[in-house]
mmCIF file of C-alpha atoms in Angstrom:
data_model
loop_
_atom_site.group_PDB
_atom_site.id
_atom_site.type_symbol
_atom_site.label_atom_id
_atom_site.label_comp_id
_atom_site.label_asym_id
_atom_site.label_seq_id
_atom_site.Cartn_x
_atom_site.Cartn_y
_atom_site.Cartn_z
ATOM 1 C CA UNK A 72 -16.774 14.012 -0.458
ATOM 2 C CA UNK A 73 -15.768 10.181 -1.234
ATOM 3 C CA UNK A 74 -13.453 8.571 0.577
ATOM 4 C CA UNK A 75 -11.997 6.440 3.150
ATOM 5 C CA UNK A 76 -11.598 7.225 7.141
ATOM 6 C CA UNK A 77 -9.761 5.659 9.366
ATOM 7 C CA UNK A 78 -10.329 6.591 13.604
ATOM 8 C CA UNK A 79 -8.438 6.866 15.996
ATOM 9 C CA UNK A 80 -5.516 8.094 13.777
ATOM 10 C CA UNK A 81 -3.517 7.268 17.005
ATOM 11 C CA UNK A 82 -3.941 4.523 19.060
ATOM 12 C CA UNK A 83 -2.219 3.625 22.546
ATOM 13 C CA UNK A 84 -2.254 -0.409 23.616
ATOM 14 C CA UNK A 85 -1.527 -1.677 27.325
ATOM 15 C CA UNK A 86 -0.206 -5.475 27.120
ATOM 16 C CA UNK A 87 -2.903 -8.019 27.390
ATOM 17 C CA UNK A 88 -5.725 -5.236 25.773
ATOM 18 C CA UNK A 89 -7.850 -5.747 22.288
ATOM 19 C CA UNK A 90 -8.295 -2.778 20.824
ATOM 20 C CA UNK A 91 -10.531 -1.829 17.625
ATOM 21 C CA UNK A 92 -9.460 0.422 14.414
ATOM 22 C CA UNK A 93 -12.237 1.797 12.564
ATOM 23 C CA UNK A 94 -12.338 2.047 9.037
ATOM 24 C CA UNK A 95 -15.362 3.200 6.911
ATOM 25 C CA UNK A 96 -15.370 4.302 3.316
ATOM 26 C CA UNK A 97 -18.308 5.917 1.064
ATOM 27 C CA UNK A 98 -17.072 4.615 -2.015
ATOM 28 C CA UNK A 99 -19.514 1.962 -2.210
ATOM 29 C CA UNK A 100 -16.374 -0.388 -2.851
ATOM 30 C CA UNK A 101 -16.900 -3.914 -2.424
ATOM 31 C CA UNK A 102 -13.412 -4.903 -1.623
ATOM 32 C CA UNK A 103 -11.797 -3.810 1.096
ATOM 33 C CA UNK A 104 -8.236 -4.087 3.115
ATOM 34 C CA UNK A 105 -6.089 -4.581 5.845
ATOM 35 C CA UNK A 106 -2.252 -3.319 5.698
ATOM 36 C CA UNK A 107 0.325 -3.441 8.156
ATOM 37 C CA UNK A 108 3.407 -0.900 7.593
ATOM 38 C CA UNK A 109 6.398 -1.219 9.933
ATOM 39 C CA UNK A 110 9.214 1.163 10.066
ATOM 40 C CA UNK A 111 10.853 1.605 6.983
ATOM 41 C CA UNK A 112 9.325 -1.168 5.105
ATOM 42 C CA UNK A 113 6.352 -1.940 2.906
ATOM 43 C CA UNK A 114 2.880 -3.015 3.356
ATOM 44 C CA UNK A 115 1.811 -6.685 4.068
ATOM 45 C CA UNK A 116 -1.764 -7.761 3.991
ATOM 46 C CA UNK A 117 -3.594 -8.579 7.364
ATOM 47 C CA UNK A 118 -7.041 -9.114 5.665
ATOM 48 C CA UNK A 119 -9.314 -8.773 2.898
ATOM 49 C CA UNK A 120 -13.239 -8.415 1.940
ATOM 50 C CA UNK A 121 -14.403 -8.809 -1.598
ATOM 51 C CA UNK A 122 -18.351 -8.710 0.052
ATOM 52 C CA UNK A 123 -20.154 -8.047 2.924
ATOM 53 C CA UNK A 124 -20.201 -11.248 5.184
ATOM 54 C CA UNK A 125 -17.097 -12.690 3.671
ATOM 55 C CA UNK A 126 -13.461 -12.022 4.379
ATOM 56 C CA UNK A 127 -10.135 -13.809 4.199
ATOM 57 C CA UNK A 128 -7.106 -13.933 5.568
ATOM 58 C CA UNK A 129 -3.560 -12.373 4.142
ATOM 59 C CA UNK A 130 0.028 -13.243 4.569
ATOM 60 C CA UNK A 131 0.157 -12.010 8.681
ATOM 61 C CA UNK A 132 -3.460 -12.431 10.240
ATOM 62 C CA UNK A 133 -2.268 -14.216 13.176
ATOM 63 C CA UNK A 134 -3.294 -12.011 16.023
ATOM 64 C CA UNK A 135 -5.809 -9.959 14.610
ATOM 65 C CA UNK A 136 -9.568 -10.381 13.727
ATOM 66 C CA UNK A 137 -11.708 -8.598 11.264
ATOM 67 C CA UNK A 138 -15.777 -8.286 10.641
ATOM 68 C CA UNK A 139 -17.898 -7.414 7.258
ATOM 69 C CA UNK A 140 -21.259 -6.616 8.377
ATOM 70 C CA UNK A 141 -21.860 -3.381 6.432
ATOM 71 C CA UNK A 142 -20.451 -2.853 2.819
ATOM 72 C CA UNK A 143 -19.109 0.782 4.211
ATOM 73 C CA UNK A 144 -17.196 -0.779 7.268
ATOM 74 C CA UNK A 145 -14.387 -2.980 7.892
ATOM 75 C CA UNK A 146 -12.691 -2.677 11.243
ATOM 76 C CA UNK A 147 -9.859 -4.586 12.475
ATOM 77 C CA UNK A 148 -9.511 -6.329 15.955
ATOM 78 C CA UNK A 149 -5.711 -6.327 17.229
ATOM 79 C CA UNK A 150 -5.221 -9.275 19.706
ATOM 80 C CA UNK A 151 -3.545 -9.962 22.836
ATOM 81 C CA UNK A 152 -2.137 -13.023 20.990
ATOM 82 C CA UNK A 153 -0.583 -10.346 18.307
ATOM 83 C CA UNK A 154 3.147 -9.874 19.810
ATOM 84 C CA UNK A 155 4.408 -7.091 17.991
ATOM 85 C CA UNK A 156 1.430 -4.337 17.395
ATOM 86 C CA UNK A 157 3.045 -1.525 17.432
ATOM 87 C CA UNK A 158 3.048 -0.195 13.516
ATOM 88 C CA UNK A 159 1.146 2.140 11.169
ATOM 89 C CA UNK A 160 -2.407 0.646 9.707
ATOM 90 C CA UNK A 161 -3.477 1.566 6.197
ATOM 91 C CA UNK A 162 -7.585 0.485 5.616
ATOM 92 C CA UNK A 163 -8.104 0.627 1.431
ATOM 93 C CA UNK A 164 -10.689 -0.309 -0.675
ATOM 94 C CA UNK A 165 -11.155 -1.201 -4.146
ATOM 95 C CA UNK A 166 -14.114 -1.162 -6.807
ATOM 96 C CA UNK A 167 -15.687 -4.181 -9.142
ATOM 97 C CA UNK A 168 -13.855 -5.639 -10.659
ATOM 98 C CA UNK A 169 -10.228 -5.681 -9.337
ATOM 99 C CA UNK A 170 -9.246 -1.734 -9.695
ATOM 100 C CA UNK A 171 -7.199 0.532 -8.112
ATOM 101 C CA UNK A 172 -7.026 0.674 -4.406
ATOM 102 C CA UNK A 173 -7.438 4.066 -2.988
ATOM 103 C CA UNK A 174 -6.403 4.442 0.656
ATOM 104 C CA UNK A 175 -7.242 5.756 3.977
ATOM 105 C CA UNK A 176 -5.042 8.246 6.685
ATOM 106 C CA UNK A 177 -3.764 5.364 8.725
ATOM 107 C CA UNK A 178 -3.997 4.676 12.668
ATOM 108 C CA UNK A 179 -0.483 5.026 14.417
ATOM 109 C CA UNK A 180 -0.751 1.689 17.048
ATOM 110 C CA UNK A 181 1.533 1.859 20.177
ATOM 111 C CA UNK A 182 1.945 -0.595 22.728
ATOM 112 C CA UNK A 183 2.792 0.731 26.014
ATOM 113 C CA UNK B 46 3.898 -16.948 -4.759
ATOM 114 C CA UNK B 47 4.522 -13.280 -6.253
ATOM 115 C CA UNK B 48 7.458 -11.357 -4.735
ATOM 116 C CA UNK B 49 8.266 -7.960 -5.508
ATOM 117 C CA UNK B 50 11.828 -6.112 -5.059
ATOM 118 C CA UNK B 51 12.367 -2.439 -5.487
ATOM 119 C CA UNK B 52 15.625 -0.631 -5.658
ATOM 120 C CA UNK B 53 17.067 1.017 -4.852
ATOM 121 C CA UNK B 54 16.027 1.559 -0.949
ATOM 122 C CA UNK B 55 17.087 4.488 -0.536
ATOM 123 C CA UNK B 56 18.167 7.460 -3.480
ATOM 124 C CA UNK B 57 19.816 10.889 -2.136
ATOM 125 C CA UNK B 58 20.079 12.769 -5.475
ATOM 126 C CA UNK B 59 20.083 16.650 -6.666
ATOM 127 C CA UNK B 60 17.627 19.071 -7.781
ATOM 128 C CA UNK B 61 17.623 19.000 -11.466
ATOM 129 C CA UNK B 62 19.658 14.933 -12.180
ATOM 130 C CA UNK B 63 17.162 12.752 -13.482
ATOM 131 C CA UNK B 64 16.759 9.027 -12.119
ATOM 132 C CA UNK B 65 15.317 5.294 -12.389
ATOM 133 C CA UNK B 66 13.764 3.632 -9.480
ATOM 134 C CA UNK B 67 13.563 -0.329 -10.293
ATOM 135 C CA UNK B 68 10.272 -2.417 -9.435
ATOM 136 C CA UNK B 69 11.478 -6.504 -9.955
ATOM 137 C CA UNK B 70 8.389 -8.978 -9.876
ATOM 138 C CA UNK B 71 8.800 -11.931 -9.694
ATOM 139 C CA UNK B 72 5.909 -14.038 -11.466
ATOM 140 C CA UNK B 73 2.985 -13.217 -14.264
ATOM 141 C CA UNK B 74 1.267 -10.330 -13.125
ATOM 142 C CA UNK B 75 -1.294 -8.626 -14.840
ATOM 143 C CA UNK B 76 -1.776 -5.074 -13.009
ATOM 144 C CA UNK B 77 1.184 -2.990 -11.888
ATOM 145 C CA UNK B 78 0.497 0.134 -9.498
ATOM 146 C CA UNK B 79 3.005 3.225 -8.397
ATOM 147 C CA UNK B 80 2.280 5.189 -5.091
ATOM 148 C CA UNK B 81 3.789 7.743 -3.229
ATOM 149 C CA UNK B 82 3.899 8.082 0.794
ATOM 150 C CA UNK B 83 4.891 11.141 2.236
ATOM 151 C CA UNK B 84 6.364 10.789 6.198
ATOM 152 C CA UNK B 85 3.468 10.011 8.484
ATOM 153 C CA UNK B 86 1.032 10.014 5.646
ATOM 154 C CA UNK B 87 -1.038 7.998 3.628
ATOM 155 C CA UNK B 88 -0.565 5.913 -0.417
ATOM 156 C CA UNK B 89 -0.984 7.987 -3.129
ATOM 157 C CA UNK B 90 -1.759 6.692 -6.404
ATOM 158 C CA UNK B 91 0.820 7.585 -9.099
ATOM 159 C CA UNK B 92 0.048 5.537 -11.878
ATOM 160 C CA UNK B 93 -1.758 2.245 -12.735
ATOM 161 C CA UNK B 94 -0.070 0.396 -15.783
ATOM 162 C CA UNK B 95 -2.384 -2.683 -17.415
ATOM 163 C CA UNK B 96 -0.452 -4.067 -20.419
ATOM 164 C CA UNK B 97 2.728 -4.730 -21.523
ATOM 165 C CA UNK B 98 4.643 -1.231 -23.087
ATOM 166 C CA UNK B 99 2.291 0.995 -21.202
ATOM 167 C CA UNK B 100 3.584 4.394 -20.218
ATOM 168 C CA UNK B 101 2.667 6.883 -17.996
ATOM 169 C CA UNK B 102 3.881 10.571 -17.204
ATOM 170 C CA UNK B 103 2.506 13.271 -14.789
ATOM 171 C CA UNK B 104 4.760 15.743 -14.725
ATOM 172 C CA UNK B 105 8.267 15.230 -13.692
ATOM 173 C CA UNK B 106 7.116 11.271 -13.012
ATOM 174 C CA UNK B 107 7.215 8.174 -16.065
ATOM 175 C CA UNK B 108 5.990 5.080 -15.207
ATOM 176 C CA UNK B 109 6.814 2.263 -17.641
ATOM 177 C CA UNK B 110 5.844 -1.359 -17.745
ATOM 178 C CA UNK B 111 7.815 -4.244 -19.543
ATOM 179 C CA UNK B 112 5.639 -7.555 -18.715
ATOM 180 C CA UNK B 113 8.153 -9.772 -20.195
ATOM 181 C CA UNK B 114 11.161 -8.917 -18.279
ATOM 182 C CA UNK B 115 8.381 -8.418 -15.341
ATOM 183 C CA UNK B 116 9.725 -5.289 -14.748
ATOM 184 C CA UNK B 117 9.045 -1.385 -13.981
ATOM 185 C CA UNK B 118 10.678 1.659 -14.075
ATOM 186 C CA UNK B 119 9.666 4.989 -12.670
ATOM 187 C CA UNK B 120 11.662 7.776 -14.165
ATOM 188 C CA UNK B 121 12.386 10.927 -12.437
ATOM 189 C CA UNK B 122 13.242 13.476 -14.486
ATOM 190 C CA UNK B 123 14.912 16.804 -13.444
ATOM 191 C CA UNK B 124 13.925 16.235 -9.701
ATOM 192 C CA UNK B 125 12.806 19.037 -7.240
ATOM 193 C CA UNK B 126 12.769 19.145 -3.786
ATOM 194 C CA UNK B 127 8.709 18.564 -3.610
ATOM 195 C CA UNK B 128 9.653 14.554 -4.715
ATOM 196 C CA UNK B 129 11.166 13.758 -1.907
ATOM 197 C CA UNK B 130 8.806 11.161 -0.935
ATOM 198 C CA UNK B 131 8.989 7.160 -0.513
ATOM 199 C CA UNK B 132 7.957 5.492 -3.854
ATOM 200 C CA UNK B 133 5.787 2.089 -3.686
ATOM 201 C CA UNK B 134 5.244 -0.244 -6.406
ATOM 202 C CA UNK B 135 3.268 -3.032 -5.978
ATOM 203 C CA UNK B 136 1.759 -5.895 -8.138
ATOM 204 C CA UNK B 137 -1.315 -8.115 -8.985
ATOM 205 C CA UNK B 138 -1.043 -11.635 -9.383
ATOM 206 C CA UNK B 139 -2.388 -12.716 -12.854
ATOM 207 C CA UNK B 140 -6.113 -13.695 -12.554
ATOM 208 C CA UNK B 141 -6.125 -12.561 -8.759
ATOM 209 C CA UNK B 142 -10.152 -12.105 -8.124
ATOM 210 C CA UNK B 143 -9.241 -10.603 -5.490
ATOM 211 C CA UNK B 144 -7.784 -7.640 -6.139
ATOM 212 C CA UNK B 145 -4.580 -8.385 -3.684
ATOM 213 C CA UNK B 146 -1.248 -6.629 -3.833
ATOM 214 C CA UNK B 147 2.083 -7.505 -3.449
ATOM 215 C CA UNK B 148 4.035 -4.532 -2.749
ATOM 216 C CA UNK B 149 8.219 -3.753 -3.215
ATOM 217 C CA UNK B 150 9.521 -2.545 0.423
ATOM 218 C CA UNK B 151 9.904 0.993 -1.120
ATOM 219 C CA UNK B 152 12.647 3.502 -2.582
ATOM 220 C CA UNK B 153 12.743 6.362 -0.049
ATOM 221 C CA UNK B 154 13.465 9.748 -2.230
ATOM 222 C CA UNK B 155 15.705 12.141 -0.461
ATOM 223 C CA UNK B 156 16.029 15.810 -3.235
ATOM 224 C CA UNK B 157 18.941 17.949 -2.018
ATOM 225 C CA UNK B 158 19.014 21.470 -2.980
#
């Protein structure tokens, strides 16, 4: 089946600790995304892909850090330097040409 | 820089009323997108509206697009307990290349019995 994963779906973060979220997709999508959700509220854009090797930043990277080295996978680094982690991820990825994003399960992020 | 506004936030209404959730943008945008997210869960896509007049229905859902007043409506029609949900909409800059969003903060759905 096509789609996108995301791992771990939850995700527990002493202070001072990087963690990683995983997220893979088998769309063979070239575009592919970072959201942040917070309680109650909509999704802003951490960062974005449009090809492998190449990414750029959205309205709230500060803190976090990204990679592109396979076309399938585009995990996100969360920072010590990001303050405020705790929140739900969303990973989504979108076809040629500027279509619809489909999305993955999320990772729950908690700072302890 | 493209803002979008949804409302209302939050909608408590009963099985059977029909109802208009509001998606405000706020310059030219060229792609216009409704999801659902159910608690804990994941975006759904609803409906994806290109052009000015489109409309869209799936089921008890119509999505409608008027480009000129840069706004969208999603009509609820005779609403059932199984909608209870929190409705996105979110837009695409005109001539984005890359594919970016801008999404509303959401109208949370809440069908009484």
């Amino acid at each position: 089946d096509g789609g996108i994963t995301q791992s771990p779906k939850y995700l527990f973060r002493k202070e001072g600790q990087n963690v990683t979220l995983s997220c893979e997709q088998n769309l063979n999508h070239d575009a592919m995304y970072w959201y942040r959700q917070d309680p109650g509220q909509g999704l802003r854009l951490i960062y974005y892909s449009q090809i492998v090797n190449d990414f750029q930043k959205g309205d709230i990277a500060e803190g976090y850090s990204v990679s592109r080295e396979k076309k399938e996978s585009f995990p996100l680094t969360v920072t010590s330097a990001q303050k405020n982690p705790t929140a739900f991820y969303l990973c989504a990825s979108s076809g040629v040409g500027g279509s619809e994003q489909f999305f993955g399960p999320g990772t729950r992020l908690t700072v302890l | 820089e493209l803002k979008v506004e949804q409302n209302p936030l939050f909608l408590s209404m009963q099985e059977g009323k029909n109802y208009t959730i509001y998606c405000n943008y706020s310059t030219t945008s060229d792609r216009l997108y409704w999801y659902r997210q159910d608690p804990g869960k994941s975006l759904e896509s609803l409906f994806v509206l290109l052009s000015n007049g489109a409309v869209k229905q799936e089921g008890r859902l119509m999505a409608s697009l008027d480009t000129k007043a840069r706004l969208s409506t999603l009509h609820i029609t005779a609403a059932v307990h199984d909608l209870s949900a929190t409705y996105f909409c979110a837009a695409r800059p005109h001539n984005n290349a890359g594919n970016m969003l801008t999404f509303g903060g959401g109208t949370r759905l809440m069908v009484k019995p």
